[in-house]
């Protein structure tokens, strides 16, 4: 009887020399699924849009008023060089920037893992909220029919001009831009980090037994 040429504990030349692939890294602890992120984004959009009512009320309260006066034939600005019209736009933009930053901070505190869906929800909600705020301010503000208003108050009587946005397009973008920038900054600074993959030692290639 002869002993085997290859001991049982030694690898044979036909054994595979390739190491096992690294296991897939799990998702960060507590990261929501795609469906959950979409639901969260829908809630963020809806809440942001409803918050536009508060923005509209604050705009109506804080915006400077443009004074008009009629001579019985035409309507004129009380102060031809006044900056009330610019102040009306500036008040809306500043309030919208604050609402956007606050919305982003609240969303980050509640949903620390973030996600593109939440950012898009903040942007869409900001646009809808700004549109609603604009509508609320105009609807609850001074009468929009300037001619009828001037006839009712009579000549040489000052009255308030309708609440308007001269730079409406730019004002509508203030909220969503502020929300996206603040949220992305908070996520980059304080968001969870993905775990680093751990590389195992590369096994040496087996040697052929003579």
PDB file of N, CA and C in Angstrom, residues 105-150:
ATOM      1  N   UNK A 105     -34.479  73.117   7.702  1.00  0.00           N
ATOM      2  CA  UNK A 105     -33.948  72.707   9.007  1.00  0.00           C
ATOM      3  C   UNK A 105     -34.891  71.724   9.697  1.00  0.00           C
ATOM      4  N   UNK A 106     -36.186  71.966   9.638  1.00  0.00           N
ATOM      5  CA  UNK A 106     -37.137  71.047  10.267  1.00  0.00           C
ATOM      6  C   UNK A 106     -37.129  69.687   9.587  1.00  0.00           C
ATOM      7  N   UNK A 107     -37.088  69.687   8.260  1.00  0.00           N
ATOM      8  CA  UNK A 107     -37.061  68.409   7.535  1.00  0.00           C
ATOM      9  C   UNK A 107     -35.796  67.639   7.873  1.00  0.00           C
ATOM     10  N   UNK A 108     -34.667  68.333   7.976  1.00  0.00           N
ATOM     11  CA  UNK A 108     -33.420  67.638   8.303  1.00  0.00           C
ATOM     12  C   UNK A 108     -33.462  67.063   9.716  1.00  0.00           C
ATOM     13  N   UNK A 109     -34.020  67.807  10.665  1.00  0.00           N
ATOM     14  CA  UNK A 109     -34.092  67.307  12.030  1.00  0.00           C
ATOM     15  C   UNK A 109     -35.003  66.093  12.140  1.00  0.00           C
ATOM     16  N   UNK A 110     -36.070  66.065  11.352  1.00  0.00           N
ATOM     17  CA  UNK A 110     -37.023  64.950  11.420  1.00  0.00           C
ATOM     18  C   UNK A 110     -36.542  63.764  10.601  1.00  0.00           C
ATOM     19  N   UNK A 111     -35.970  64.032   9.430  1.00  0.00           N
ATOM     20  CA  UNK A 111     -35.511  62.966   8.522  1.00  0.00           C
ATOM     21  C   UNK A 111     -34.020  63.179   8.272  1.00  0.00           C
ATOM     22  N   UNK A 112     -33.202  62.660   9.160  1.00  0.00           N
ATOM     23  CA  UNK A 112     -31.771  62.920   9.086  1.00  0.00           C
ATOM     24  C   UNK A 112     -31.109  62.300   7.860  1.00  0.00           C
ATOM     25  N   UNK A 113     -31.669  61.241   7.327  1.00  0.00           N
ATOM     26  CA  UNK A 113     -31.015  60.559   6.214  1.00  0.00           C
ATOM     27  C   UNK A 113     -31.209  61.286   4.891  1.00  0.00           C
ATOM     28  N   UNK A 114     -32.136  62.238   4.854  1.00  0.00           N
ATOM     29  CA  UNK A 114     -32.312  63.036   3.645  1.00  0.00           C
ATOM     30  C   UNK A 114     -32.738  62.197   2.457  1.00  0.00           C
ATOM     31  N   UNK A 115     -32.249  62.539   1.293  1.00  0.00           N
ATOM     32  CA  UNK A 115     -32.624  61.852   0.071  1.00  0.00           C
ATOM     33  C   UNK A 115     -33.103  62.850  -0.968  1.00  0.00           C
ATOM     34  N   UNK A 116     -32.951  62.489  -2.236  1.00  0.00           N
ATOM     35  CA  UNK A 116     -33.327  63.387  -3.314  1.00  0.00           C
ATOM     36  C   UNK A 116     -34.818  63.650  -3.313  1.00  0.00           C
ATOM     37  N   UNK A 117     -35.620  62.679  -2.870  1.00  0.00           N
ATOM     38  CA  UNK A 117     -37.062  62.884  -2.845  1.00  0.00           C
ATOM     39  C   UNK A 117     -37.456  64.000  -1.889  1.00  0.00           C
ATOM     40  N   UNK A 118     -36.813  64.058  -0.733  1.00  0.00           N
ATOM     41  CA  UNK A 118     -37.115  65.116   0.229  1.00  0.00           C
ATOM     42  C   UNK A 118     -36.693  66.485  -0.315  1.00  0.00           C
ATOM     43  N   UNK A 119     -35.568  66.542  -0.992  1.00  0.00           N
ATOM     44  CA  UNK A 119     -35.116  67.812  -1.562  1.00  0.00           C
ATOM     45  C   UNK A 119     -36.103  68.297  -2.619  1.00  0.00           C
ATOM     46  N   UNK A 120     -36.562  67.383  -3.470  1.00  0.00           N
ATOM     47  CA  UNK A 120     -37.550  67.751  -4.483  1.00  0.00           C
ATOM     48  C   UNK A 120     -38.874  68.153  -3.829  1.00  0.00           C
ATOM     49  N   UNK A 121     -39.246  67.457  -2.737  1.00  0.00           N
ATOM     50  CA  UNK A 121     -40.456  67.837  -2.012  1.00  0.00           C
ATOM     51  C   UNK A 121     -40.357  69.228  -1.421  1.00  0.00           C
ATOM     52  N   UNK A 122     -39.177  69.573  -0.888  1.00  0.00           N
ATOM     53  CA  UNK A 122     -38.968  70.918  -0.370  1.00  0.00           C
ATOM     54  C   UNK A 122     -39.077  71.959  -1.486  1.00  0.00           C
ATOM     55  N   UNK A 123     -38.499  71.667  -2.640  1.00  0.00           N
ATOM     56  CA  UNK A 123     -38.537  72.622  -3.750  1.00  0.00           C
ATOM     57  C   UNK A 123     -39.956  72.819  -4.259  1.00  0.00           C
ATOM     58  N   UNK A 124     -40.662  71.713  -4.503  1.00  0.00           N
ATOM     59  CA  UNK A 124     -42.033  71.825  -5.005  1.00  0.00           C
ATOM     60  C   UNK A 124     -42.942  72.484  -3.975  1.00  0.00           C
ATOM     61  N   UNK A 125     -42.797  72.097  -2.716  1.00  0.00           N
ATOM     62  CA  UNK A 125     -43.598  72.716  -1.670  1.00  0.00           C
ATOM     63  C   UNK A 125     -43.307  74.201  -1.536  1.00  0.00           C
ATOM     64  N   UNK A 126     -42.052  74.595  -1.741  1.00  0.00           N
ATOM     65  CA  UNK A 126     -41.704  76.008  -1.678  1.00  0.00           C
ATOM     66  C   UNK A 126     -42.374  76.815  -2.778  1.00  0.00           C
ATOM     67  N   UNK A 127     -42.401  76.261  -3.979  1.00  0.00           N
ATOM     68  CA  UNK A 127     -43.061  76.958  -5.089  1.00  0.00           C
ATOM     69  C   UNK A 127     -44.564  77.081  -4.826  1.00  0.00           C
ATOM     70  N   UNK A 128     -45.194  75.981  -4.410  1.00  0.00           N
ATOM     71  CA  UNK A 128     -46.627  76.018  -4.134  1.00  0.00           C
ATOM     72  C   UNK A 128     -46.940  76.961  -2.971  1.00  0.00           C
ATOM     73  N   UNK A 129     -46.112  76.919  -1.926  1.00  0.00           N
ATOM     74  CA  UNK A 129     -46.324  77.811  -0.794  1.00  0.00           C
ATOM     75  C   UNK A 129     -46.188  79.269  -1.180  1.00  0.00           C
ATOM     76  N   UNK A 130     -45.220  79.579  -2.039  1.00  0.00           N
ATOM     77  CA  UNK A 130     -45.044  80.963  -2.490  1.00  0.00           C
ATOM     78  C   UNK A 130     -46.230  81.429  -3.318  1.00  0.00           C
ATOM     79  N   UNK A 131     -46.716  80.567  -4.201  1.00  0.00           N
ATOM     80  CA  UNK A 131     -47.889  80.926  -5.002  1.00  0.00           C
ATOM     81  C   UNK A 131     -49.110  81.169  -4.117  1.00  0.00           C
ATOM     82  N   UNK A 132     -49.290  80.302  -3.117  1.00  0.00           N
ATOM     83  CA  UNK A 132     -50.424  80.471  -2.216  1.00  0.00           C
ATOM     84  C   UNK A 132     -50.272  81.741  -1.391  1.00  0.00           C
ATOM     85  N   UNK A 133     -49.060  82.032  -0.940  1.00  0.00           N
ATOM     86  CA  UNK A 133     -48.823  83.258  -0.173  1.00  0.00           C
ATOM     87  C   UNK A 133     -49.123  84.493  -1.017  1.00  0.00           C
ATOM     88  N   UNK A 134     -48.705  84.480  -2.242  1.00  0.00           N
ATOM     89  CA  UNK A 134     -48.991  85.591  -3.156  1.00  0.00           C
ATOM     90  C   UNK A 134     -50.497  85.792  -3.290  1.00  0.00           C
ATOM     91  N   UNK A 135     -51.205  84.693  -3.515  1.00  0.00           N
ATOM     92  CA  UNK A 135     -52.653  84.794  -3.661  1.00  0.00           C
ATOM     93  C   UNK A 135     -53.342  85.296  -2.401  1.00  0.00           C
ATOM     94  N   UNK A 136     -52.906  84.805  -1.244  1.00  0.00           N
ATOM     95  CA  UNK A 136     -53.518  85.230   0.016  1.00  0.00           C
ATOM     96  C   UNK A 136     -53.285  86.715   0.251  1.00  0.00           C
ATOM     97  N   UNK A 137     -52.057  87.176   0.030  1.00  0.00           N
ATOM     98  CA  UNK A 137     -51.751  88.587   0.244  1.00  0.00           C
ATOM     99  C   UNK A 137     -52.548  89.500  -0.670  1.00  0.00           C
ATOM    100  N   UNK A 138     -52.662  89.120  -1.931  1.00  0.00           N
ATOM    101  CA  UNK A 138     -53.409  89.944  -2.884  1.00  0.00           C
ATOM    102  C   UNK A 138     -54.899  89.913  -2.579  1.00  0.00           C
ATOM    103  N   UNK A 139     -55.406  88.737  -2.217  1.00  0.00           N
ATOM    104  CA  UNK A 139     -56.845  88.592  -1.980  1.00  0.00           C
ATOM    105  C   UNK A 139     -57.294  89.352  -0.737  1.00  0.00           C
ATOM    106  N   UNK A 140     -56.495  89.277   0.322  1.00  0.00           N
ATOM    107  CA  UNK A 140     -56.863  89.940   1.566  1.00  0.00           C
ATOM    108  C   UNK A 140     -56.379  91.389   1.630  1.00  0.00           C
ATOM    109  N   UNK A 141     -55.568  91.798   0.679  1.00  0.00           N
ATOM    110  CA  UNK A 141     -55.027  93.149   0.695  1.00  0.00           C
ATOM    111  C   UNK A 141     -56.013  94.180   0.176  1.00  0.00           C
ATOM    112  N   UNK A 142     -55.513  95.382  -0.093  1.00  0.00           N
ATOM    113  CA  UNK A 142     -56.380  96.460  -0.599  1.00  0.00           C
ATOM    114  C   UNK A 142     -57.058  96.081  -1.914  1.00  0.00           C
ATOM    115  N   UNK A 143     -58.120  96.783  -2.216  1.00  0.00           N
ATOM    116  CA  UNK A 143     -58.919  96.492  -3.411  1.00  0.00           C
ATOM    117  C   UNK A 143     -58.074  96.632  -4.667  1.00  0.00           C
ATOM    118  N   UNK A 144     -58.272  95.714  -5.603  1.00  0.00           N
ATOM    119  CA  UNK A 144     -57.466  95.710  -6.807  1.00  0.00           C
ATOM    120  C   UNK A 144     -58.012  96.638  -7.886  1.00  0.00           C
ATOM    121  N   UNK A 145     -59.261  96.971  -7.837  1.00  0.00           N
ATOM    122  CA  UNK A 145     -59.831  97.904  -8.812  1.00  0.00           C
ATOM    123  C   UNK A 145     -59.526  99.326  -8.360  1.00  0.00           C
ATOM    124  N   UNK A 146     -58.421  99.861  -8.868  1.00  0.00           N
ATOM    125  CA  UNK A 146     -57.960 101.167  -8.412  1.00  0.00           C
ATOM    126  C   UNK A 146     -58.938 102.263  -8.810  1.00  0.00           C
ATOM    127  N   UNK A 147     -59.487 102.200  -9.994  1.00  0.00           N
ATOM    128  CA  UNK A 147     -60.398 103.250 -10.464  1.00  0.00           C
ATOM    129  C   UNK A 147     -61.653 103.301  -9.602  1.00  0.00           C
ATOM    130  N   UNK A 148     -62.230 102.138  -9.340  1.00  0.00           N
ATOM    131  CA  UNK A 148     -63.431 102.099  -8.506  1.00  0.00           C
ATOM    132  C   UNK A 148     -63.122 102.571  -7.092  1.00  0.00           C
ATOM    133  N   UNK A 149     -61.963 102.215  -6.591  1.00  0.00           N
ATOM    134  CA  UNK A 149     -61.576 102.635  -5.246  1.00  0.00           C
ATOM    135  C   UNK A 149     -61.394 104.159  -5.192  1.00  0.00           C
ATOM    136  N   UNK A 150     -60.779 104.721  -6.221  1.00  0.00           N
ATOM    137  CA  UNK A 150     -60.576 106.174  -6.248  1.00  0.00           C
ATOM    138  C   UNK A 150     -61.905 106.920  -6.321  1.00  0.00           C
TER     139      UNK A 150
END
